[in-house]
CSV table of C-alpha atoms and ligand atoms in Angstrom, one decimal:
chain,number,residue,atom,x,y,z
A,1,UNK,CA,-44.7,16.6,-20.4
A,2,UNK,CA,-42.7,17.5,-23.6
A,3,UNK,CA,-40.8,20.3,-21.7
A,4,UNK,CA,-40.2,17.8,-18.8
A,5,UNK,CA,-38.6,15.5,-21.2
A,6,UNK,CA,-36.5,18.0,-23.0
A,7,UNK,CA,-35.4,19.4,-19.5
A,8,UNK,CA,-34.4,16.1,-18.3
A,9,UNK,CA,-32.5,15.2,-21.5
A,10,UNK,CA,-30.7,18.4,-21.0
A,11,UNK,CA,-29.7,17.6,-17.3
A,12,UNK,CA,-28.6,14.3,-18.4
A,13,UNK,CA,-26.4,15.7,-21.1
A,14,UNK,CA,-24.9,18.2,-18.6
A,15,UNK,CA,-24.3,15.4,-15.8
A,16,UNK,CA,-23.1,12.8,-18.4
A,17,UNK,CA,-19.3,12.3,-18.5
A,18,UNK,CA,-17.3,12.8,-21.7
A,19,UNK,CA,-17.7,9.5,-23.4
A,20,UNK,CA,-15.3,10.5,-26.3
A,21,UNK,CA,-11.9,12.1,-26.3
A,22,UNK,CA,-11.3,15.4,-28.1
A,23,UNK,CA,-9.4,14.6,-31.2
A,24,UNK,CA,-6.5,16.4,-29.6
A,25,UNK,CA,-6.1,13.6,-27.2
A,26,UNK,CA,-6.0,10.8,-29.5
A,27,UNK,CA,-2.2,10.6,-29.8
A,28,UNK,CA,-1.5,11.1,-26.2
A,29,UNK,CA,0.2,8.2,-24.3
A,30,UNK,CA,-1.9,5.9,-21.9
A,31,UNK,CA,-1.3,5.7,-18.1
A,32,UNK,CA,-2.5,2.7,-16.1
A,33,UNK,CA,-2.1,3.4,-12.2
A,34,UNK,CA,-2.3,0.3,-10.4
A,35,UNK,CA,-2.7,0.2,-6.6
A,36,UNK,CA,-1.7,-3.0,-4.8
A,37,UNK,CA,-3.2,-2.1,-1.2
A,38,UNK,CA,-0.8,-2.8,1.7
A,39,UNK,CA,2.3,-3.9,-0.6
A,40,UNK,CA,5.3,-3.2,1.6
A,41,UNK,CA,8.6,-1.8,0.2
A,42,UNK,CA,10.4,-5.2,0.9
A,43,UNK,CA,8.1,-7.7,-0.6
A,44,UNK,CA,9.7,-7.8,-4.2
A,45,UNK,CA,13.1,-8.4,-2.7
A,46,UNK,CA,11.9,-11.0,-0.1
A,47,UNK,CA,9.7,-13.0,-2.5
A,48,UNK,CA,11.1,-12.1,-6.1
A,49,UNK,CA,8.0,-12.3,-8.3
A,50,UNK,CA,9.0,-13.2,-11.7
A,51,UNK,CA,6.8,-10.9,-13.9
A,52,UNK,CA,7.1,-7.9,-11.4
A,53,UNK,CA,10.9,-8.2,-11.3
A,54,UNK,CA,11.1,-8.1,-15.0
A,55,UNK,CA,9.0,-5.1,-15.1
A,56,UNK,CA,11.1,-3.4,-12.6
A,57,UNK,CA,14.4,-4.2,-14.2
A,58,UNK,CA,13.2,-2.7,-17.4
A,59,UNK,CA,11.8,0.3,-15.8
A,60,UNK,CA,12.0,2.5,-12.7
A,61,UNK,CA,11.9,1.5,-9.1
A,62,UNK,CA,12.1,3.6,-5.8
A,63,UNK,CA,13.7,2.3,-2.8
A,64,UNK,CA,10.3,2.8,-1.2
A,65,UNK,CA,7.4,5.3,-1.3
A,66,UNK,CA,6.5,7.3,1.9
A,67,UNK,CA,3.0,7.3,2.8
A,68,UNK,CA,1.1,10.3,4.2
A,69,UNK,CA,-0.2,10.5,7.7
A,70,UNK,CA,-2.1,8.4,8.5
A,71,UNK,CA,-0.9,5.4,6.9
A,72,UNK,CA,-4.3,4.1,5.9
A,73,UNK,CA,-6.0,3.2,2.6
A,74,UNK,CA,-8.4,6.0,1.9
A,75,UNK,CA,-6.2,9.1,2.9
A,76,UNK,CA,-3.3,7.7,0.8
A,77,UNK,CA,-5.1,6.3,-2.2
A,78,UNK,CA,-6.8,9.8,-2.5
A,79,UNK,CA,-3.4,11.5,-2.0
A,80,UNK,CA,-2.0,9.5,-4.9
A,81,UNK,CA,-5.1,10.5,-6.8
A,82,UNK,CA,-4.9,14.3,-6.1
A,83,UNK,CA,-1.3,15.2,-5.0
A,84,UNK,CA,-2.6,16.5,-1.9
A,85,UNK,CA,-1.9,15.7,1.6
A,86,UNK,CA,-4.9,14.4,3.5
A,87,UNK,CA,-5.6,17.4,5.5
A,88,UNK,CA,-5.8,19.3,2.2
A,89,UNK,CA,-8.0,16.9,0.1
A,90,UNK,CA,-10.2,16.2,2.8
A,91,UNK,CA,-10.1,12.3,3.6
A,92,UNK,CA,-8.2,12.8,6.8
A,93,UNK,CA,-8.7,9.1,7.7
A,94,UNK,CA,-10.7,6.0,6.9
A,95,UNK,CA,-13.3,7.2,9.5
A,96,UNK,CA,-13.8,10.6,10.5
A,97,UNK,CA,-16.4,13.0,11.6
A,98,UNK,CA,-17.3,16.3,9.8
A,99,UNK,CA,-18.3,18.9,12.7
A,100,UNK,CA,-19.5,21.3,10.1
A,101,UNK,CA,-21.6,18.8,8.2
A,102,UNK,CA,-22.2,16.9,11.5
A,103,UNK,CA,-22.0,13.7,9.6
A,104,UNK,CA,-19.7,10.7,9.8
A,105,UNK,CA,-17.5,9.5,6.9
A,106,UNK,CA,-16.4,5.9,6.7
A,107,UNK,CA,-15.4,3.5,4.2
A,108,UNK,CA,-18.3,1.1,4.6
A,109,UNK,CA,-20.8,3.8,4.2
A,110,UNK,CA,-21.8,3.7,0.5
A,111,UNK,CA,-23.8,7.0,0.4
A,112,UNK,CA,-20.7,8.9,1.9
A,113,UNK,CA,-18.0,7.2,-0.3
A,114,UNK,CA,-20.2,8.0,-3.5
A,115,UNK,CA,-20.9,11.5,-2.3
A,116,UNK,CA,-18.3,13.9,-4.2
A,117,UNK,CA,-19.0,16.7,-1.7
A,118,UNK,CA,-16.8,15.1,0.9
A,119,UNK,CA,-13.7,15.3,-1.5
A,120,UNK,CA,-11.6,18.2,-2.3
A,121,UNK,CA,-9.0,18.4,-5.0
A,122,UNK,CA,-9.1,17.3,-8.7
A,123,UNK,CA,-8.3,13.7,-9.0
A,124,UNK,CA,-6.4,12.5,-11.9
A,125,UNK,CA,-9.7,11.1,-13.8
A,126,UNK,CA,-11.4,14.4,-13.2
A,127,UNK,CA,-8.4,16.2,-14.5
A,128,UNK,CA,-8.5,14.1,-17.6
A,129,UNK,CA,-12.5,14.2,-18.2
A,130,UNK,CA,-12.4,18.0,-17.7
A,131,UNK,CA,-9.6,18.2,-20.5
A,132,UNK,CA,-11.6,16.1,-23.0
A,133,UNK,CA,-9.8,12.9,-22.2
A,134,UNK,CA,-11.6,9.8,-21.5
A,135,UNK,CA,-10.7,7.9,-18.2
A,136,UNK,CA,-11.7,4.7,-16.8
A,137,UNK,CA,-11.3,2.9,-13.3
A,138,UNK,CA,-11.6,-0.6,-12.2
A,139,UNK,CA,-11.8,0.7,-8.5
A,140,UNK,CA,-9.8,3.5,-6.8
A,141,UNK,CA,-10.9,5.4,-3.8
A,142,UNK,CA,-12.8,8.5,-4.9
A,143,UNK,CA,-13.6,7.0,-8.5
A,144,UNK,CA,-17.2,6.2,-7.6
A,145,UNK,CA,-17.9,9.7,-6.2
A,146,UNK,CA,-19.2,12.6,-8.4
A,147,UNK,CA,-16.3,14.8,-7.4
A,148,UNK,CA,-16.7,18.4,-9.0
A,149,UNK,CA,-19.9,16.8,-10.7
A,150,UNK,CA,-17.4,14.4,-12.6
A,151,UNK,CA,-16.7,10.6,-12.7
A,152,UNK,CA,-14.6,8.4,-14.8
A,153,UNK,CA,-16.4,7.5,-18.1
A,154,UNK,CA,-16.1,4.2,-17.2
A,155,UNK,CA,-16.3,3.0,-13.4
A,156,UNK,CA,-17.3,0.4,-11.1
A,157,UNK,CA,-18.8,0.8,-7.5
A,158,UNK,CA,-16.4,-1.1,-5.2
A,159,UNK,CA,-16.9,-4.8,-5.0
A,160,UNK,CA,-14.0,-6.5,-3.2
A,161,UNK,CA,-15.1,-9.9,-4.5
A,162,UNK,CA,-14.6,-9.1,-8.1
A,163,UNK,CA,-12.0,-11.7,-9.4
A,164,UNK,CA,-8.7,-9.9,-10.3
A,165,UNK,CA,-8.7,-11.6,-13.8
A,166,UNK,CA,-11.9,-9.9,-14.6
A,167,UNK,CA,-10.4,-6.5,-13.6
A,168,UNK,CA,-7.4,-7.0,-15.8
A,169,UNK,CA,-9.5,-8.2,-18.8
A,170,UNK,CA,-11.7,-5.2,-18.5
A,171,UNK,CA,-8.6,-3.0,-18.7
A,172,UNK,CA,-7.5,-4.8,-21.8
A,173,UNK,CA,-11.1,-4.4,-23.3
A,174,UNK,CA,-10.9,-0.6,-22.8
A,175,UNK,CA,-7.5,-0.5,-24.6
A,176,UNK,CA,-9.2,-2.3,-27.6
A,177,UNK,CA,-11.9,0.4,-27.9
A,178,UNK,CA,-12.0,2.5,-30.8
A,179,UNK,CA,-9.9,5.9,-30.5
A,180,UNK,CA,-12.5,8.4,-29.3
A,181,UNK,CA,-13.9,6.0,-26.6
A,182,UNK,CA,-10.5,4.5,-25.5
A,183,UNK,CA,-9.4,5.7,-22.1
A,184,UNK,CA,-6.1,7.4,-21.5
A,185,UNK,CA,-6.1,7.4,-17.8
A,186,UNK,CA,-7.0,4.2,-16.2
A,187,UNK,CA,-6.9,3.1,-12.6
A,188,UNK,CA,-6.8,-0.6,-11.2
A,189,UNK,CA,-6.8,-1.8,-7.8
A,190,UNK,CA,-5.9,-4.9,-5.9
A,191,UNK,CA,-6.5,-5.6,-2.2
A,192,UNK,CA,-4.6,-9.0,-2.1
A,193,UNK,CA,-1.4,-8.0,-0.1
A,194,UNK,CA,-3.5,-5.9,2.3
A,195,UNK,CA,-6.0,-8.9,3.0
A,196,UNK,CA,-2.8,-11.2,3.7
A,197,UNK,CA,-1.0,-8.7,5.6
A,198,UNK,CA,-3.7,-8.2,8.0
A,199,UNK,CA,-4.6,-11.7,8.4
A,200,UNK,CA,-1.3,-13.3,8.8
A,201,UNK,CA,1.1,-10.4,9.4
A,202,UNK,CA,3.9,-9.1,7.1
A,203,UNK,CA,6.4,-11.5,8.7
A,204,UNK,CA,4.5,-14.6,7.6
A,205,UNK,CA,6.5,-15.6,4.6
A,206,UNK,CA,4.5,-18.6,3.6
A,207,UNK,CA,1.2,-16.7,3.4
A,208,UNK,CA,2.6,-13.3,2.0
A,209,UNK,CA,4.7,-15.1,-0.6
A,210,UNK,CA,1.9,-17.0,-1.8
A,211,UNK,CA,-0.3,-13.9,-2.0
A,212,UNK,CA,2.3,-12.1,-3.8
A,213,UNK,CA,3.0,-14.8,-6.4
A,214,UNK,CA,-0.7,-15.2,-7.2
A,215,UNK,CA,-0.9,-11.3,-7.8
A,216,UNK,CA,2.2,-11.6,-9.9
A,217,UNK,CA,0.4,-14.0,-12.3
A,218,UNK,CA,-2.3,-11.5,-12.7
A,219,UNK,CA,0.0,-8.6,-13.2
A,220,UNK,CA,2.0,-11.0,-15.8
A,221,UNK,CA,-1.3,-11.2,-17.8
A,222,UNK,CA,-1.7,-7.5,-17.8
A,223,UNK,CA,1.9,-6.8,-19.0
A,224,UNK,CA,1.5,-9.4,-21.8
A,225,UNK,CA,-2.0,-8.0,-22.9
A,226,UNK,CA,-0.8,-4.4,-22.8
A,227,UNK,CA,2.2,-5.4,-24.8
A,228,UNK,CA,0.0,-7.0,-27.5
A,229,UNK,CA,-1.8,-3.6,-27.9
A,230,UNK,CA,1.2,-1.9,-29.5
A,231,UNK,CA,0.0,1.3,-27.8
A,232,UNK,CA,2.4,3.5,-25.7
A,233,UNK,CA,0.9,2.5,-22.5
A,234,UNK,CA,3.0,3.5,-19.2
A,235,UNK,CA,2.0,1.3,-16.1
A,236,UNK,CA,2.7,2.8,-12.7
A,237,UNK,CA,2.5,0.4,-9.7
A,238,UNK,CA,2.0,1.9,-6.3
A,239,UNK,CA,0.7,1.0,-2.9
A,240,UNK,CA,-0.9,3.0,-0.2
A,241,UNK,CA,1.4,1.9,2.9
A,242,UNK,CA,3.2,-0.8,4.3
A,243,UNK,CA,2.2,-3.3,7.1
A,244,UNK,CA,3.6,-4.0,10.8
A,245,UNK,CA,3.0,-7.2,12.9
A,246,UNK,CA,0.3,-6.5,15.6
A,247,UNK,CA,-0.8,-9.3,17.9
A,248,UNK,CA,-3.9,-9.5,19.9
A,249,UNK,CA,-2.2,-8.8,23.3
A,250,UNK,CA,-1.2,-5.3,21.8
A,251,UNK,CA,-4.9,-4.3,21.4
A,252,UNK,CA,-6.0,-1.4,23.7
A,253,UNK,CA,-9.5,-1.2,24.9
A,254,UNK,CA,-10.8,2.4,24.4
A,255,UNK,CA,-14.5,1.8,25.5
A,256,UNK,CA,-13.6,3.1,29.2
A,257,UNK,CA,-12.7,6.5,27.5
A,258,UNK,CA,-16.3,7.0,26.3
A,259,UNK,CA,-18.1,10.2,27.6
A,260,UNK,CA,-20.9,10.7,25.2
A,261,UNK,CA,-22.1,14.2,26.5
A,262,UNK,CA,-18.6,15.6,26.3
A,263,UNK,CA,-17.2,14.0,22.9
A,264,UNK,CA,-17.4,11.4,20.1
A,265,UNK,CA,-14.5,9.4,19.2
A,266,UNK,CA,-13.7,8.0,15.5
A,267,UNK,CA,-11.3,5.1,16.1
A,268,UNK,CA,-9.0,4.1,13.4
A,269,UNK,CA,-6.9,1.6,15.3
A,270,UNK,CA,-3.5,3.3,14.8
A,271,UNK,CA,-5.0,6.6,15.9
A,272,UNK,CA,-8.5,8.0,17.2
A,273,UNK,CA,-9.9,11.4,16.5
A,274,UNK,CA,-11.8,13.0,19.4
A,275,UNK,CA,-14.4,15.5,18.7
A,276,UNK,CA,-15.8,17.8,21.5
A,277,UNK,CA,-19.5,18.4,21.8
A,278,UNK,CA,-20.8,21.8,21.9
A,279,UNK,CA,-20.5,23.3,25.3
A,280,UNK,CA,-17.9,20.5,26.5
A,281,UNK,CA,-15.1,21.6,28.9
A,282,UNK,CA,-12.0,21.1,26.8
A,283,UNK,CA,-9.6,21.0,29.5
A,284,UNK,CA,-11.6,18.8,31.6
A,285,UNK,CA,-12.1,16.2,28.6
A,286,UNK,CA,-8.2,16.4,28.0
A,287,UNK,CA,-7.4,15.7,31.6
A,288,UNK,CA,-10.1,12.8,31.8
A,289,UNK,CA,-8.2,11.4,28.8
A,290,UNK,CA,-4.7,11.9,29.9
A,291,UNK,CA,-5.5,10.2,33.2
A,292,UNK,CA,-6.4,7.1,31.4
A,293,UNK,CA,-3.4,7.0,29.1
A,294,UNK,CA,-1.9,3.4,29.1
A,295,UNK,CA,0.0,2.4,25.8
A,296,UNK,CA,-1.4,5.4,24.3
A,297,UNK,CA,-1.2,9.2,24.5
A,298,UNK,CA,-3.6,11.8,23.9
A,299,UNK,CA,-2.7,15.0,22.0
A,300,UNK,CA,-4.3,18.4,21.7
A,301,UNK,CA,-4.6,18.8,17.9
A,302,UNK,CA,-2.5,21.9,18.0
A,303,UNK,CA,0.4,19.9,19.5
A,304,UNK,CA,0.1,16.7,17.3
A,305,UNK,CA,3.1,16.2,15.4
A,306,UNK,CA,2.2,14.2,12.4
A,307,UNK,CA,-0.5,15.8,10.3
A,308,UNK,CA,1.8,18.2,8.4
A,309,UNK,CA,-0.4,21.2,8.2
A,310,UNK,CA,-4.0,22.6,8.4
A,311,UNK,CA,-4.4,21.9,11.8
A,312,UNK,CA,-7.6,24.1,11.8
A,313,UNK,CA,-9.3,21.2,9.4
A,314,UNK,CA,-12.2,20.4,11.7
A,315,UNK,CA,-12.3,16.8,10.6
A,316,UNK,CA,-8.9,16.2,12.4
A,317,UNK,CA,-10.8,16.7,15.7
A,318,UNK,CA,-9.9,18.5,19.0
A,319,UNK,CA,-7.6,15.7,20.3
A,320,UNK,CA,-5.9,12.8,18.9
A,321,UNK,CA,-5.2,9.4,20.6
A,322,UNK,CA,-2.0,7.7,19.5
A,323,UNK,CA,-1.0,4.3,20.5
A,324,UNK,CA,2.6,3.2,21.2
A,325,UNK,CA,4.0,1.8,17.8
A,326,UNK,CA,2.9,-1.8,17.5
A,327,UNK,CA,-0.3,-1.1,19.9
A,328,UNK,CA,-3.6,-0.7,18.2
A,329,UNK,CA,-6.6,1.1,19.7
A,330,UNK,CA,-9.5,-1.5,19.7
A,331,UNK,CA,-12.9,-2.2,21.7
A,332,UNK,CA,-14.1,-4.8,24.2
A,333,UNK,CA,-16.1,-6.6,21.5
A,334,UNK,CA,-13.1,-7.0,19.3
A,335,UNK,CA,-10.8,-7.9,22.0
A,336,UNK,CA,-13.1,-10.6,23.2
A,337,UNK,CA,-13.4,-12.1,19.6
A,338,UNK,CA,-9.5,-12.1,19.3
A,339,UNK,CA,-9.1,-13.7,22.6
A,340,UNK,CA,-11.7,-16.4,21.3
A,341,UNK,CA,-9.8,-16.8,18.2
A,342,UNK,CA,-12.8,-15.5,16.3
A,343,UNK,CA,-10.8,-13.1,14.1
A,344,UNK,CA,-7.3,-13.3,13.2
A,345,UNK,CA,-5.2,-10.1,13.5
A,346,UNK,CA,-1.5,-10.4,12.2
A,347,UNK,CA,-0.8,-6.9,10.8
A,348,UNK,CA,-1.9,-3.3,10.9
A,349,UNK,CA,-1.0,-0.1,9.4
A,350,UNK,CA,-2.0,3.7,10.0
A,351,UNK,CA,1.2,4.3,12.1
A,352,UNK,CA,4.0,7.0,11.5
A,353,UNK,CA,4.6,6.9,7.8
A,354,UNK,CA,8.2,7.5,8.5
A,355,UNK,CA,8.8,4.0,10.2
A,356,UNK,CA,10.2,1.7,7.4
A,357,UNK,CA,7.7,-0.9,8.0
A,358,UNK,CA,4.9,1.7,6.8
A,359,UNK,CA,6.7,2.3,3.7
A,360,UNK,CA,4.9,1.5,0.2
A,361,UNK,CA,6.1,0.8,-3.3
A,362,UNK,CA,6.6,2.8,-6.6
A,363,UNK,CA,7.5,0.9,-9.7
A,364,UNK,CA,7.0,2.3,-13.3
A,365,UNK,CA,7.5,1.0,-16.7
A,366,UNK,CA,6.7,2.2,-20.3
A,367,UNK,CA,7.7,4.6,-23.2
A,368,UNK,CA,7.7,7.5,-21.0
A,369,UNK,CA,10.2,6.2,-18.4
A,370,UNK,CA,13.7,5.5,-18.3
A,371,UNK,CA,14.9,2.0,-18.2
A,372,UNK,CA,17.0,0.4,-15.3
A,373,UNK,CA,16.6,3.4,-13.1
A,374,UNK,CA,16.7,3.3,-9.2
A,375,UNK,CA,15.7,6.4,-7.3
A,376,UNK,CA,15.5,6.9,-3.3
A,377,UNK,CA,12.4,7.1,-1.3
A,378,UNK,CA,9.9,10.1,-2.0
A,379,UNK,CA,6.7,10.9,-0.7
A,380,UNK,CA,3.5,9.8,-2.5
A,381,UNK,CA,2.0,13.6,-3.1
A,382,UNK,CA,4.5,13.7,-6.0
A,383,UNK,CA,3.1,10.9,-8.4
A,384,UNK,CA,0.1,13.2,-9.5
A,385,UNK,CA,2.2,15.9,-11.2
A,386,UNK,CA,4.2,13.4,-13.0
A,387,UNK,CA,1.3,11.5,-14.4
A,388,UNK,CA,0.0,15.1,-15.6
A,389,UNK,CA,3.2,15.6,-17.3
A,390,UNK,CA,3.0,12.3,-19.0
A,391,UNK,CA,-0.6,12.9,-20.2
A,392,UNK,CA,-0.2,16.6,-21.1
A,393,UNK,CA,-2.7,17.5,-18.6
A,394,UNK,CA,-2.5,20.9,-16.4
A,395,UNK,CA,-1.1,20.7,-13.0
A,396,UNK,CA,-3.8,22.2,-10.7
A,397,UNK,CA,-2.4,25.0,-8.6
A,398,UNK,CA,-2.2,24.6,-4.8
A,399,UNK,CA,-1.4,20.9,-4.9
A,400,UNK,CA,1.4,19.5,-2.6
A,401,UNK,CA,3.3,17.5,-4.9
A,402,UNK,CA,6.1,18.9,-7.3
A,403,UNK,CA,6.8,17.7,-10.4
A,404,UNK,CA,10.6,18.5,-10.1
A,405,UNK,CA,10.8,15.5,-7.6
A,406,UNK,CA,10.2,12.7,-10.2
A,407,UNK,CA,11.1,14.6,-13.4
A,408,UNK,CA,14.4,12.8,-13.6
A,409,UNK,CA,12.8,9.6,-14.1
A,410,UNK,CA,11.1,10.5,-17.5
A,411,UNK,CA,12.8,9.4,-20.7
A,412,UNK,CA,14.5,12.3,-22.8
B,501,LIG,P1,-7.8,-0.5,5.6
B,501,LIG,O1,-7.0,-1.7,5.6
B,501,LIG,O2,-8.7,-0.5,6.7
B,501,LIG,O3,-7.2,0.8,5.3
B,501,LIG,O4,-8.8,-0.5,4.3
B,501,LIG,C1,-8.5,-1.6,3.3
B,501,LIG,C2,-9.9,-2.1,2.7
B,501,LIG,O5,-10.5,-0.9,2.0
B,501,LIG,C3,-9.7,-3.1,1.6
B,501,LIG,O6,-9.7,-4.4,2.2
B,501,LIG,C4,-10.8,-2.8,0.6
B,501,LIG,O7,-11.8,-3.7,0.7
B,501,LIG,C5,-11.4,-1.5,1.0
B,501,LIG,N1,-11.5,-0.7,-0.1
B,501,LIG,C6,-10.6,-0.3,-0.9
B,501,LIG,N2,-11.2,0.6,-1.9
B,501,LIG,C7,-12.5,0.8,-1.6
B,501,LIG,C8,-13.6,1.6,-2.2
B,501,LIG,N3,-13.3,2.2,-3.4
B,501,LIG,N4,-14.8,1.6,-1.4
B,501,LIG,C9,-14.9,0.8,-0.4
B,501,LIG,N5,-14.0,0.0,0.2
B,501,LIG,C10,-12.8,-0.1,-0.2
B,502,LIG,ZN1,-4.4,0.2,2.2
B,503,LIG,ZN1,-5.4,-2.5,5.6
């Protein structure tokens, strides 16, 4: 019994994250990385939210930030967190199948979302913890998972109904902790703009504007609270993707494509992954799908133009179904619901990230950044190394982002 207790205590110590920073980290700056899901690049100009405008005018703004393919939430948050393209960090989509594990990952499957073995790369909070720096997360894709056996010292399992004010207050409380336990790398997440964008569509000035001004109030409280700490805090505000108008008449029913004995389909709306079953006839399956092309096209993965590399990643599937821009892959049940007015679909994303409507945001402010600087659009893989540079953390080898791309926005 006694040995058992000592052994479990040993395991606990091994598994527990660093709850105190190494003294060498105390004088480092702080970074709060805020993601506003679905915040399109043009919203600030269109609605001029006062707190955010002031933040931008006194800091750095990019014309836009270009998402990685596909312009979906999970792949892009995890790209921002790791500096790697989705084909490299492993979250290739919101929903995908892993033929080697013979298991499905999707964002509503808590056990998968919290299982670090799905995730590759070294997210910023893992990098911080591994270097003796306390990190904290009020939500961020991957922060609930034991990636490389590490979680942020403080984190919460995702709970979308948590009021934004509570999230902000917690961040301020973290910054008020005594030095050894005070996190230097903090993430924060708001879903409001994505929620409004999906429901009403990005062109609905009234609803998008109202959502943005409400979010701006919350951000204003954070800016004020952070300023009052007197700490060298750098705030980076990003989004994962933009939003395009999609109407129910643009929904494509893919139920007639089902061929259970030949393949399985992971449908993400703006694209679907087709995974052949063992022994399936690849050419026959391809011809079957091709013969049914309507407002979508079927690609063999080796010919698919959008994932940038790593075509051999089995999570991508054997074929990709890609709808025309503005159309969306759906199923009979959802289409029936939409026709009856049972769910409102105004906007969608996931499409080619080069399309302007899919472009995201990047704004930054704090002592590490130049003031009043505008930079051209850049890809979201480049955020990671600049955060490492600010926090004095090592930049892991083999990431896709390069520190030179954003170096020019740093003060001095
Ligand atoms: P989508 O628009 O389908 O790409 O996904 C956006 C949704 O992802 C948001 O509405 C959030 O509710 C959800 N989401 C964001 N972060 C997490 C998380 N860490 N775990 C589970 N769901 C999340
Ligand atoms: Zn999103
Ligand atoms: Zn969304």
